[in-house]
PDB file of C-alpha atoms in Angstrom:
ATOM      1  CA  MET A   1     -33.805 -19.795  14.520  1.00 55.00           C
ATOM      2  CA  THR A   2     -33.420 -21.026  10.944  1.00 67.00           C
ATOM      3  CA  LEU A   3     -29.683 -20.440  11.137  1.00 68.00           C
ATOM      4  CA  LEU A   4     -29.402 -22.353  14.428  1.00 68.00           C
ATOM      5  CA  HIS A   5     -31.457 -25.177  12.939  1.00 70.00           C
ATOM      6  CA  GLU A   6     -29.161 -25.262   9.911  1.00 68.00           C
ATOM      7  CA  ILE A   7     -26.068 -25.337  12.143  1.00 65.00           C
ATOM      8  CA  PHE A   8     -27.300 -28.248  14.272  1.00 63.00           C
ATOM      9  CA  ALA A   9     -28.757 -30.090  11.291  1.00 66.00           C
ATOM     10  CA  GLY A  10     -25.320 -29.984   9.649  1.00 66.00           C
ATOM     11  CA  GLY A  11     -26.497 -27.701   6.857  1.00 72.00           C
ATOM     12  CA  HIS A  12     -24.747 -24.676   5.411  1.00 79.00           C
ATOM     13  CA  GLY A  13     -25.213 -22.828   8.692  1.00 82.00           C
ATOM     14  CA  SER A  14     -22.229 -24.764  10.036  1.00 88.00           C
ATOM     15  CA  PHE A  15     -20.028 -22.892   7.527  1.00 91.00           C
ATOM     16  CA  VAL A  16     -21.273 -19.610   8.995  1.00 92.00           C
ATOM     17  CA  ALA A  17     -20.536 -20.857  12.517  1.00 92.00           C
ATOM     18  CA  ALA A  18     -17.055 -22.017  11.437  1.00 94.00           C
ATOM     19  CA  ALA A  19     -16.284 -18.672   9.753  1.00 95.00           C
ATOM     20  CA  PHE A  20     -17.237 -16.624  12.822  1.00 95.00           C
ATOM     21  CA  ALA A  21     -15.564 -19.083  15.212  1.00 95.00           C
ATOM     22  CA  SER A  22     -12.288 -18.951  13.264  1.00 96.00           C
ATOM     23  CA  ALA A  23     -12.448 -15.129  13.209  1.00 96.00           C
ATOM     24  CA  PHE A  24     -12.983 -14.981  16.976  1.00 96.00           C
ATOM     25  CA  VAL A  25     -10.157 -17.490  17.572  1.00 97.00           C
ATOM     26  CA  LEU A  26      -7.755 -15.407  15.439  1.00 96.00           C
ATOM     27  CA  VAL A  27      -8.773 -12.160  17.162  1.00 97.00           C
ATOM     28  CA  GLY A  28      -8.460 -13.877  20.564  1.00 97.00           C
ATOM     29  CA  ALA A  29      -4.977 -15.125  19.667  1.00 96.00           C
ATOM     30  CA  GLU A  30      -3.908 -11.611  18.657  1.00 96.00           C
ATOM     31  CA  LEU A  31      -5.278 -10.113  21.877  1.00 96.00           C
ATOM     32  CA  LEU A  32      -3.539 -12.801  23.930  1.00 97.00           C
ATOM     33  CA  MET A  33      -0.195 -12.155  22.232  1.00 95.00           C
ATOM     34  CA  LEU A  34      -0.657  -8.415  22.663  1.00 95.00           C
ATOM     35  CA  ARG A  35      -1.443  -8.857  26.361  1.00 95.00           C
ATOM     36  CA  ARG A  36       1.708 -10.956  26.826  1.00 94.00           C
ATOM     37  CA  ARG A  37       3.830  -8.374  25.014  1.00 93.00           C
ATOM     38  CA  SER A  38       2.234  -5.592  27.028  1.00 92.00           C
ATOM     39  CA  ARG A  39       2.959  -7.395  30.325  1.00 92.00           C
ATOM     40  CA  ARG A  40       6.532  -8.202  29.247  1.00 90.00           C
ATOM     41  CA  THR A  41       7.263  -4.548  28.510  1.00 87.00           C
ATOM     42  CA  LYS A  42       5.289  -3.099  31.414  1.00 83.00           C
ATOM     43  CA  GLY A  43       8.290  -2.671  33.679  1.00 77.00           C
ATOM     44  CA  LEU A  44      10.282  -0.840  31.025  1.00 75.00           C
ATOM     45  CA  PRO A  45      10.570   2.936  31.242  1.00 73.00           C
ATOM     46  CA  PRO A  46       8.233   4.936  28.954  1.00 68.00           C
ATOM     47  CA  PRO A  47       9.857   7.253  26.359  1.00 67.00           C
TER      48      PRO A  47
ATOM     49  CA  MET B   1      -5.404  42.669  17.510  1.00 36.00           C
ATOM     50  CA  SER B   2      -7.802  40.149  18.924  1.00 39.00           C
ATOM     51  CA  GLN B   3      -6.812  36.555  19.445  1.00 40.00           C
ATOM     52  CA  ALA B   4      -9.484  35.291  17.030  1.00 39.00           C
ATOM     53  CA  SER B   5      -8.319  37.443  14.116  1.00 38.00           C
ATOM     54  CA  SER B   6      -4.637  36.602  14.668  1.00 37.00           C
ATOM     55  CA  SER B   7      -5.408  32.876  14.485  1.00 37.00           C
ATOM     56  CA  LEU B   8      -6.608  33.355  10.869  1.00 38.00           C
ATOM     57  CA  GLY B   9      -3.221  34.575   9.704  1.00 38.00           C
ATOM     58  CA  PRO B  10      -0.261  32.474   8.491  1.00 42.00           C
ATOM     59  CA  ALA B  11       1.241  32.463  11.980  1.00 41.00           C
ATOM     60  CA  GLY B  12      -1.957  30.986  13.366  1.00 41.00           C
ATOM     61  CA  VAL B  13      -1.970  28.233  10.753  1.00 44.00           C
ATOM     62  CA  GLN B  14       1.642  27.431  11.593  1.00 47.00           C
ATOM     63  CA  ARG B  15       0.830  27.313  15.297  1.00 53.00           C
ATOM     64  CA  GLY B  16      -2.129  25.011  14.622  1.00 53.00           C
ATOM     65  CA  GLY B  17      -0.009  22.744  12.448  1.00 55.00           C
ATOM     66  CA  SER B  18       2.784  22.515  14.993  1.00 62.00           C
ATOM     67  CA  ARG B  19       0.201  21.678  17.693  1.00 67.00           C
ATOM     68  CA  TRP B  20      -0.774  18.569  15.722  1.00 67.00           C
ATOM     69  CA  LEU B  21       2.828  17.767  14.860  1.00 70.00           C
ATOM     70  CA  ALA B  22       3.607  17.796  18.587  1.00 72.00           C
ATOM     71  CA  TYR B  23       1.796  14.459  18.809  1.00 72.00           C
ATOM     72  CA  ALA B  24       4.439  12.964  16.485  1.00 74.00           C
ATOM     73  CA  SER B  25       6.700  13.127  19.530  1.00 81.00           C
ATOM     74  CA  PRO B  26       6.735   9.683  21.234  1.00 83.00           C
ATOM     75  CA  ALA B  27       6.798  11.308  24.685  1.00 83.00           C
ATOM     76  CA  ARG B  28       3.509  13.121  24.017  1.00 85.00           C
ATOM     77  CA  PHE B  29       1.884  10.344  21.998  1.00 88.00           C
ATOM     78  CA  TYR B  30       2.553   7.609  24.575  1.00 90.00           C
ATOM     79  CA  PRO B  31       0.155   8.840  27.318  1.00 90.00           C
ATOM     80  CA  LEU B  32      -2.423   9.928  24.724  1.00 91.00           C
ATOM     81  CA  ALA B  33      -2.440   6.416  23.187  1.00 93.00           C
ATOM     82  CA  GLY B  34      -2.865   4.928  26.657  1.00 92.00           C
ATOM     83  CA  ARG B  35      -5.894   7.116  27.322  1.00 94.00           C
ATOM     84  CA  MET B  36      -7.510   6.508  23.912  1.00 95.00           C
ATOM     85  CA  ALA B  37      -7.087   2.725  23.560  1.00 96.00           C
ATOM     86  CA  PRO B  38      -9.798   1.652  26.097  1.00 96.00           C
ATOM     87  CA  TRP B  39     -12.371   3.903  24.385  1.00 97.00           C
ATOM     88  CA  PHE B  40     -11.620   2.365  21.001  1.00 97.00           C
ATOM     89  CA  PHE B  41     -11.848  -1.153  22.493  1.00 97.00           C
ATOM     90  CA  ALA B  42     -15.225  -0.275  24.045  1.00 98.00           C
ATOM     91  CA  ALA B  43     -16.491   1.200  20.760  1.00 98.00           C
ATOM     92  CA  ALA B  44     -15.313  -1.922  18.895  1.00 97.00           C
ATOM     93  CA  ALA B  45     -17.153  -4.236  21.321  1.00 97.00           C
ATOM     94  CA  LEU B  46     -20.394  -2.235  21.174  1.00 98.00           C
ATOM     95  CA  LEU B  47     -20.331  -1.909  17.385  1.00 97.00           C
ATOM     96  CA  ALA B  48     -19.536  -5.626  16.985  1.00 97.00           C
ATOM     97  CA  LEU B  49     -22.464  -6.563  19.236  1.00 97.00           C
ATOM     98  CA  ALA B  50     -24.786  -4.278  17.248  1.00 97.00           C
ATOM     99  CA  GLY B  51     -23.436  -5.594  13.937  1.00 96.00           C
ATOM    100  CA  LEU B  52     -23.798  -9.238  14.963  1.00 95.00           C
ATOM    101  CA  TRP B  53     -27.325  -8.607  16.235  1.00 95.00           C
ATOM    102  CA  VAL B  54     -28.357  -6.926  12.961  1.00 95.00           C
ATOM    103  CA  GLY B  55     -26.518  -9.564  10.922  1.00 93.00           C
ATOM    104  CA  PHE B  56     -28.011 -12.587  12.654  1.00 92.00           C
ATOM    105  CA  PHE B  57     -31.424 -11.438  13.865  1.00 91.00           C
ATOM    106  CA  VAL B  58     -32.548  -8.482  11.738  1.00 91.00           C
ATOM    107  CA  ALA B  59     -31.155  -9.095   8.232  1.00 90.00           C
ATOM    108  CA  PRO B  60     -33.374 -11.416   6.193  1.00 88.00           C
ATOM    109  CA  THR B  61     -32.333 -14.780   4.745  1.00 85.00           C
ATOM    110  CA  ASP B  62     -30.909 -14.434   1.228  1.00 85.00           C
ATOM    111  CA  ALA B  63     -33.237 -15.690  -1.511  1.00 84.00           C
ATOM    112  CA  GLN B  64     -30.429 -17.424  -3.445  1.00 83.00           C
ATOM    113  CA  GLN B  65     -27.810 -18.436  -0.873  1.00 85.00           C
ATOM    114  CA  GLY B  66     -29.977 -19.023   2.193  1.00 84.00           C
ATOM    115  CA  GLU B  67     -28.275 -18.631   5.594  1.00 86.00           C
ATOM    116  CA  VAL B  68     -24.722 -19.112   4.352  1.00 89.00           C
ATOM    117  CA  TYR B  69     -24.607 -15.552   2.994  1.00 90.00           C
ATOM    118  CA  ARG B  70     -24.275 -14.346   6.637  1.00 93.00           C
ATOM    119  CA  ILE B  71     -20.530 -14.984   6.294  1.00 94.00           C
ATOM    120  CA  ILE B  72     -20.643 -11.605   4.522  1.00 93.00           C
ATOM    121  CA  PHE B  73     -20.801  -9.905   7.954  1.00 95.00           C
ATOM    122  CA  ILE B  74     -17.265 -11.022   8.757  1.00 96.00           C
ATOM    123  CA  HIS B  75     -15.765 -11.701   5.310  1.00 96.00           C
ATOM    124  CA  VAL B  76     -16.375  -8.310   3.679  1.00 95.00           C
ATOM    125  CA  PRO B  77     -15.345  -6.124   6.682  1.00 96.00           C
ATOM    126  CA  ALA B  78     -12.181  -8.227   7.096  1.00 97.00           C
ATOM    127  CA  ALA B  79     -11.348  -7.957   3.379  1.00 96.00           C
ATOM    128  CA  TRP B  80     -11.941  -4.183   3.366  1.00 95.00           C
ATOM    129  CA  MET B  81      -9.828  -3.741   6.494  1.00 97.00           C
ATOM    130  CA  SER B  82      -7.011  -5.872   5.058  1.00 97.00           C
ATOM    131  CA  MET B  83      -6.666  -3.435   2.148  1.00 96.00           C
ATOM    132  CA  PHE B  84      -7.351  -0.277   4.153  1.00 97.00           C
ATOM    133  CA  ILE B  85      -4.779  -1.114   6.843  1.00 97.00           C
ATOM    134  CA  TYR B  86      -2.171  -1.815   4.175  1.00 97.00           C
ATOM    135  CA  GLY B  87      -2.868   1.590   2.622  1.00 97.00           C
ATOM    136  CA  VAL B  88      -2.538   3.325   6.012  1.00 97.00           C
ATOM    137  CA  MET B  89       0.614   1.337   6.751  1.00 97.00           C
ATOM    138  CA  ALA B  90       2.159   2.382   3.429  1.00 96.00           C
ATOM    139  CA  ALA B  91       1.209   6.019   4.098  1.00 96.00           C
ATOM    140  CA  TYR B  92       2.973   5.870   7.484  1.00 95.00           C
ATOM    141  CA  CYS B  93       6.008   4.316   5.765  1.00 96.00           C
ATOM    142  CA  ALA B  94       6.048   7.129   3.188  1.00 95.00           C
ATOM    143  CA  LEU B  95       5.878   9.695   6.014  1.00 93.00           C
ATOM    144  CA  ALA B  96       8.718   7.920   7.788  1.00 92.00           C
ATOM    145  CA  LEU B  97      10.896   8.007   4.657  1.00 92.00           C
ATOM    146  CA  VAL B  98      10.120  11.635   3.761  1.00 92.00           C
ATOM    147  CA  LEU B  99       9.820  13.333   7.175  1.00 86.00           C
ATOM    148  CA  ARG B 100      11.974  10.807   9.100  1.00 85.00           C
ATOM    149  CA  THR B 101       9.445  10.648  11.938  1.00 84.00           C
ATOM    150  CA  ARG B 102      10.144   7.547  14.023  1.00 86.00           C
ATOM    151  CA  LEU B 103       6.580   7.312  15.310  1.00 90.00           C
ATOM    152  CA  SER B 104       5.330   6.786  11.726  1.00 92.00           C
ATOM    153  CA  SER B 105       7.523   3.695  11.343  1.00 93.00           C
ATOM    154  CA  MET B 106       6.353   2.415  14.711  1.00 94.00           C
ATOM    155  CA  MET B 107       2.700   2.907  13.720  1.00 95.00           C
ATOM    156  CA  ALA B 108       3.348   0.937  10.512  1.00 96.00           C
ATOM    157  CA  SER B 109       4.954  -1.857  12.576  1.00 95.00           C
ATOM    158  CA  ALA B 110       2.023  -1.793  14.994  1.00 96.00           C
ATOM    159  CA  LEU B 111      -0.510  -2.096  12.172  1.00 97.00           C
ATOM    160  CA  ALA B 112       1.150  -4.956  10.271  1.00 97.00           C
ATOM    161  CA  PRO B 113       0.067  -7.888  12.527  1.00 97.00           C
ATOM    162  CA  THR B 114      -3.537  -6.617  12.618  1.00 97.00           C
ATOM    163  CA  GLY B 115      -3.529  -6.235   8.841  1.00 97.00           C
ATOM    164  CA  ALA B 116      -2.252  -9.800   8.512  1.00 97.00           C
ATOM    165  CA  LEU B 117      -4.980 -10.951  10.926  1.00 97.00           C
ATOM    166  CA  PHE B 118      -7.768  -9.355   8.859  1.00 97.00           C
ATOM    167  CA  THR B 119      -6.292 -10.791   5.648  1.00 97.00           C
ATOM    168  CA  ALA B 120      -6.223 -14.265   7.223  1.00 97.00           C
ATOM    169  CA  ILE B 121      -9.836 -13.863   8.407  1.00 97.00           C
ATOM    170  CA  ALA B 122     -10.883 -12.763   4.902  1.00 97.00           C
ATOM    171  CA  LEU B 123      -9.148 -15.780   3.329  1.00 97.00           C
ATOM    172  CA  VAL B 124     -10.476 -18.341   5.849  1.00 97.00           C
ATOM    173  CA  SER B 125     -14.040 -17.000   5.829  1.00 96.00           C
ATOM    174  CA  GLY B 126     -13.868 -16.782   2.031  1.00 95.00           C
ATOM    175  CA  ALA B 127     -12.868 -20.439   1.808  1.00 95.00           C
ATOM    176  CA  LEU B 128     -15.734 -21.348   4.156  1.00 94.00           C
ATOM    177  CA  TRP B 129     -18.107 -19.396   1.915  1.00 92.00           C
ATOM    178  CA  GLY B 130     -16.640 -20.823  -1.286  1.00 92.00           C
ATOM    179  CA  GLN B 131     -17.214 -24.464  -0.403  1.00 91.00           C
ATOM    180  CA  PRO B 132     -21.045 -24.325  -0.121  1.00 91.00           C
ATOM    181  CA  THR B 133     -21.553 -21.754  -2.918  1.00 90.00           C
ATOM    182  CA  TRP B 134     -18.856 -22.574  -5.504  1.00 89.00           C
ATOM    183  CA  GLY B 135     -18.250 -26.194  -4.509  1.00 90.00           C
ATOM    184  CA  THR B 136     -14.565 -25.554  -3.766  1.00 91.00           C
ATOM    185  CA  TRP B 137     -12.515 -24.144  -0.908  1.00 93.00           C
ATOM    186  CA  TRP B 138     -10.006 -22.396  -3.142  1.00 93.00           C
ATOM    187  CA  VAL B 139      -9.441 -21.382  -6.754  1.00 92.00           C
ATOM    188  CA  TRP B 140      -6.422 -19.583  -8.145  1.00 93.00           C
ATOM    189  CA  ASP B 141      -8.473 -16.692  -9.498  1.00 90.00           C
ATOM    190  CA  ALA B 142      -7.196 -13.117  -9.531  1.00 91.00           C
ATOM    191  CA  ARG B 143      -9.075 -11.866  -6.431  1.00 93.00           C
ATOM    192  CA  LEU B 144      -8.140 -14.781  -4.181  1.00 94.00           C
ATOM    193  CA  THR B 145      -4.537 -14.946  -5.376  1.00 95.00           C
ATOM    194  CA  SER B 146      -3.944 -11.193  -4.971  1.00 95.00           C
ATOM    195  CA  GLU B 147      -5.466 -11.320  -1.455  1.00 96.00           C
ATOM    196  CA  LEU B 148      -3.126 -14.221  -0.613  1.00 97.00           C
ATOM    197  CA  LEU B 149      -0.254 -12.111  -1.955  1.00 97.00           C
ATOM    198  CA  LEU B 150      -1.353  -9.349   0.452  1.00 97.00           C
ATOM    199  CA  LEU B 151      -1.032 -11.803   3.356  1.00 97.00           C
ATOM    200  CA  PHE B 152       2.494 -12.654   2.185  1.00 97.00           C
ATOM    201  CA  LEU B 153       3.318  -8.927   2.001  1.00 97.00           C
ATOM    202  CA  TYR B 154       2.196  -8.452   5.607  1.00 97.00           C
ATOM    203  CA  LEU B 155       4.145 -11.536   6.738  1.00 97.00           C
ATOM    204  CA  GLY B 156       7.174 -10.385   4.720  1.00 97.00           C
ATOM    205  CA  PHE B 157       7.000  -6.973   6.411  1.00 97.00           C
ATOM    206  CA  ILE B 158       6.898  -8.567   9.882  1.00 96.00           C
ATOM    207  CA  ALA B 159       9.677 -11.051   9.038  1.00 97.00           C
ATOM    208  CA  LEU B 160      11.916  -8.369   7.512  1.00 96.00           C
ATOM    209  CA  GLU B 161      11.498  -6.146  10.551  1.00 94.00           C
ATOM    210  CA  SER B 162      12.461  -8.911  12.949  1.00 93.00           C
ATOM    211  CA  ALA B 163      15.365 -10.056  10.744  1.00 95.00           C
ATOM    212  CA  ILE B 164      17.263  -6.735  10.899  1.00 92.00           C
ATOM    213  CA  ASP B 165      18.682  -5.855  14.306  1.00 88.00           C
ATOM    214  CA  GLU B 166      19.324  -2.162  13.758  1.00 89.00           C
ATOM    215  CA  PRO B 167      15.885  -0.421  14.029  1.00 87.00           C
ATOM    216  CA  ARG B 168      16.641   2.432  11.578  1.00 88.00           C
ATOM    217  CA  ARG B 169      17.768   0.033   8.838  1.00 92.00           C
ATOM    218  CA  ALA B 170      14.800  -2.244   9.518  1.00 92.00           C
ATOM    219  CA  GLU B 171      12.399   0.709   9.283  1.00 92.00           C
ATOM    220  CA  ARG B 172      13.833   1.824   5.919  1.00 93.00           C
ATOM    221  CA  ALA B 173      13.798  -1.684   4.434  1.00 95.00           C
ATOM    222  CA  CYS B 174      10.226  -2.308   5.643  1.00 95.00           C
ATOM    223  CA  ALA B 175       9.087   1.079   4.322  1.00 95.00           C
ATOM    224  CA  VAL B 176      10.413   0.257   0.848  1.00 96.00           C
ATOM    225  CA  LEU B 177       8.720  -3.170   0.936  1.00 96.00           C
ATOM    226  CA  ALA B 178       5.404  -1.656   2.065  1.00 96.00           C
ATOM    227  CA  LEU B 179       5.507   1.033  -0.634  1.00 96.00           C
ATOM    228  CA  VAL B 180       6.332  -1.472  -3.390  1.00 96.00           C
ATOM    229  CA  GLY B 181       3.488  -3.676  -2.140  1.00 95.00           C
ATOM    230  CA  THR B 182       0.895  -0.927  -2.652  1.00 95.00           C
ATOM    231  CA  VAL B 183       0.865  -1.980  -6.325  1.00 96.00           C
ATOM    232  CA  ASN B 184      -1.140  -4.985  -5.142  1.00 95.00           C
ATOM    233  CA  LEU B 185      -4.015  -2.881  -3.714  1.00 95.00           C
ATOM    234  CA  PRO B 186      -5.583  -1.770  -7.024  1.00 95.00           C
ATOM    235  CA  VAL B 187      -4.971  -5.285  -8.358  1.00 94.00           C
ATOM    236  CA  ILE B 188      -7.081  -6.728  -5.508  1.00 94.00           C
ATOM    237  CA  TYR B 189      -9.819  -4.121  -5.883  1.00 91.00           C
ATOM    238  CA  PHE B 190     -10.138  -4.180  -9.670  1.00 90.00           C
ATOM    239  CA  SER B 191      -9.315  -7.868 -10.197  1.00 88.00           C
ATOM    240  CA  VAL B 192     -13.008  -8.751 -10.521  1.00 87.00           C
ATOM    241  CA  GLN B 193     -13.326  -6.187 -13.333  1.00 86.00           C
ATOM    242  CA  TRP B 194     -10.019  -6.768 -15.114  1.00 87.00           C
ATOM    243  CA  TRP B 195     -10.228 -10.556 -15.235  1.00 84.00           C
ATOM    244  CA  ASN B 196     -12.935 -13.166 -15.470  1.00 82.00           C
ATOM    245  CA  THR B 197     -13.000 -14.401 -11.866  1.00 81.00           C
ATOM    246  CA  LEU B 198     -15.091 -16.890  -9.931  1.00 81.00           C
ATOM    247  CA  HIS B 199     -15.285 -14.283  -7.176  1.00 85.00           C
ATOM    248  CA  GLN B 200     -18.317 -12.042  -7.555  1.00 80.00           C
ATOM    249  CA  GLY B 201     -18.079  -8.344  -8.416  1.00 77.00           C
ATOM    250  CA  ALA B 202     -18.537  -5.522  -5.916  1.00 75.00           C
ATOM    251  CA  THR B 203     -21.997  -5.383  -4.303  1.00 74.00           C
ATOM    252  CA  VAL B 204     -21.240  -2.113  -2.519  1.00 73.00           C
ATOM    253  CA  SER B 205     -19.746   0.846  -4.346  1.00 70.00           C
ATOM    254  CA  LEU B 206     -19.286   4.525  -3.558  1.00 68.00           C
ATOM    255  CA  THR B 207     -20.682   5.514  -6.952  1.00 70.00           C
ATOM    256  CA  ALA B 208     -23.711   3.210  -7.258  1.00 70.00           C
ATOM    257  CA  ALA B 209     -26.645   2.089  -5.129  1.00 69.00           C
ATOM    258  CA  PRO B 210     -25.948  -1.079  -3.090  1.00 68.00           C
ATOM    259  CA  LEU B 211     -27.227  -4.346  -4.546  1.00 73.00           C
ATOM    260  CA  MET B 212     -28.446  -5.682  -1.189  1.00 80.00           C
ATOM    261  CA  ALA B 213     -31.149  -5.095   1.426  1.00 83.00           C
ATOM    262  CA  ARG B 214     -30.665  -2.064   3.706  1.00 88.00           C
ATOM    263  CA  THR B 215     -30.474  -4.220   6.852  1.00 91.00           C
ATOM    264  CA  MET B 216     -27.780  -6.405   5.287  1.00 92.00           C
ATOM    265  CA  LEU B 217     -25.796  -3.280   4.394  1.00 92.00           C
ATOM    266  CA  ALA B 218     -26.333  -1.839   7.892  1.00 93.00           C
ATOM    267  CA  GLY B 219     -25.009  -5.015   9.541  1.00 94.00           C
ATOM    268  CA  MET B 220     -22.000  -5.058   7.245  1.00 94.00           C
ATOM    269  CA  LEU B 221     -21.175  -1.388   7.877  1.00 95.00           C
ATOM    270  CA  LEU B 222     -21.543  -1.820  11.656  1.00 97.00           C
ATOM    271  CA  MET B 223     -19.142  -4.763  11.572  1.00 97.00           C
ATOM    272  CA  THR B 224     -16.727  -2.743   9.406  1.00 97.00           C
ATOM    273  CA  LEU B 225     -16.778   0.106  11.946  1.00 97.00           C
ATOM    274  CA  ALA B 226     -16.199  -2.429  14.742  1.00 97.00           C
ATOM    275  CA  CYS B 227     -13.180  -3.837  12.895  1.00 97.00           C
ATOM    276  CA  TRP B 228     -11.912  -0.287  12.330  1.00 97.00           C
ATOM    277  CA  MET B 229     -12.182   0.628  16.023  1.00 97.00           C
ATOM    278  CA  TYR B 230     -10.543  -2.682  16.978  1.00 97.00           C
ATOM    279  CA  ALA B 231      -7.626  -2.061  14.598  1.00 97.00           C
ATOM    280  CA  ILE B 232      -7.045   1.431  16.050  1.00 97.00           C
ATOM    281  CA  ALA B 233      -7.223   0.143  19.649  1.00 97.00           C
ATOM    282  CA  VAL B 234      -4.827  -2.734  19.029  1.00 97.00           C
ATOM    283  CA  ALA B 235      -2.406  -0.501  17.092  1.00 97.00           C
ATOM    284  CA  LEU B 236      -2.359   2.018  19.955  1.00 96.00           C
ATOM    285  CA  VAL B 237      -1.598  -0.669  22.557  1.00 96.00           C
ATOM    286  CA  ARG B 238       1.058  -2.227  20.316  1.00 96.00           C
ATOM    287  CA  VAL B 239       2.753   1.072  19.549  1.00 94.00           C
ATOM    288  CA  ARG B 240       3.024   1.698  23.304  1.00 93.00           C
ATOM    289  CA  CYS B 241       4.793  -1.683  23.643  1.00 94.00           C
ATOM    290  CA  ILE B 242       7.141  -0.771  20.779  1.00 93.00           C
ATOM    291  CA  LEU B 243       7.888   2.598  22.399  1.00 91.00           C
ATOM    292  CA  ARG B 244       8.749   0.900  25.697  1.00 90.00           C
ATOM    293  CA  GLU B 245      10.932  -1.681  23.897  1.00 88.00           C
ATOM    294  CA  ARG B 246      12.777   1.029  21.961  1.00 83.00           C
ATOM    295  CA  GLY B 247      13.164   3.015  25.159  1.00 77.00           C
ATOM    296  CA  LEU B 248      14.940   0.058  26.757  1.00 53.00           C
ATOM    297  CA  ALA B 249      17.130  -0.372  23.664  1.00 48.00           C
ATOM    298  CA  GLY B 250      18.189   3.265  24.045  1.00 49.00           C
ATOM    299  CA  VAL B 251      19.006   2.759  27.731  1.00 46.00           C
ATOM    300  CA  ALA B 252      20.974  -0.430  26.945  1.00 43.00           C
ATOM    301  CA  ARG B 253      23.054   1.364  24.288  1.00 45.00           C
ATOM    302  CA  ALA B 254      23.738   4.237  26.669  1.00 47.00           C
ATOM    303  CA  HIS B 255      25.103   1.839  29.303  1.00 44.00           C
ATOM    304  CA  ALA B 256      27.220  -0.166  26.814  1.00 42.00           C
TER     305      ALA B 256
END
C-alpha cells in the first residue's frame, strides 16, 4: 500500500511504476513483432 | 553382454553423444522447439507472477532508498540476462565457426533481439533508478557506458546480419563480431571494481553472502528465472521462424 500511495502521491514510487511499465511495453513489443513474423512465415514449408 | 554394460564402453558414449548431436539437425530440432516453447512461456509467466508478488508484497521497504529500490526486481535480472545472453550467443557463434553447424548460427540470430531487449530494459530501468537516488538519469561511468556498448553490439549484430544477403557470409561476419564483443563482458562485470564508478558494487556474488534481505533476494532470483524462461521461449519461436524463412530461401534457389 505504501508503494501505491507513493505512486499516486507523485513520490519515488512513480519511478518504480515507470520502470516496470517500460519493461512490459518493450516485452510486449517484442512479442508482437515475433507473432507477426511467426504468422508471416506460417505458410512456409518446415525444414 | 548385457545392454547396460555395453553402454558404459566407448561405443556407448559415442552413441549417447550422437543422440544429442542429432538435435543439431534443423529437421529434428524444429518440432522439438515447437513442443517446448509453450512450456517455457508458461514457466516464465508463473515465475514472473511469483517474483512480482514477492517483490511488491513480501519484500520489505528498504531502510535507505524506500520504495524506489523495488526497481531492482526488473533492473538486475535484465542486466544479468543481457550479459548472459551475449555469452550464450557468442558460444553459439564459436560452435558455428568451429563445427559449421547452421543451427548454432540461427540460435545466435534468434537470441540477439532478446538480448538487445534486456539490455534496453536494464538501461531504461537504471536511468529511472538513477534519477531519484543519484539525482541524474545518466552518467558516463564505466558500468553504464559498457552496458550501452553492449546494446550497440547487439544492434550491430542484428544490422550486420540483415545487411548481408548471403546467409553463410552473414553468419560468419556476425560470429566474428559476437566473439570480438565478448571482451566487453568482463569489462561490464568488473567495471565497478576496476574503476571508481557512481554505480554501486555487486550486492549478490557467488563467493560471498548476499548483502540484502532473503525475501529481496528471492524476488530477484524468481524474476531472473522468469526472464531466463522467457528468453528460451522467445528464442525457440524465433528460431522456428528463421528455419521456415531459410527453408523458403532454399526452395527459391532450387527453382531459379
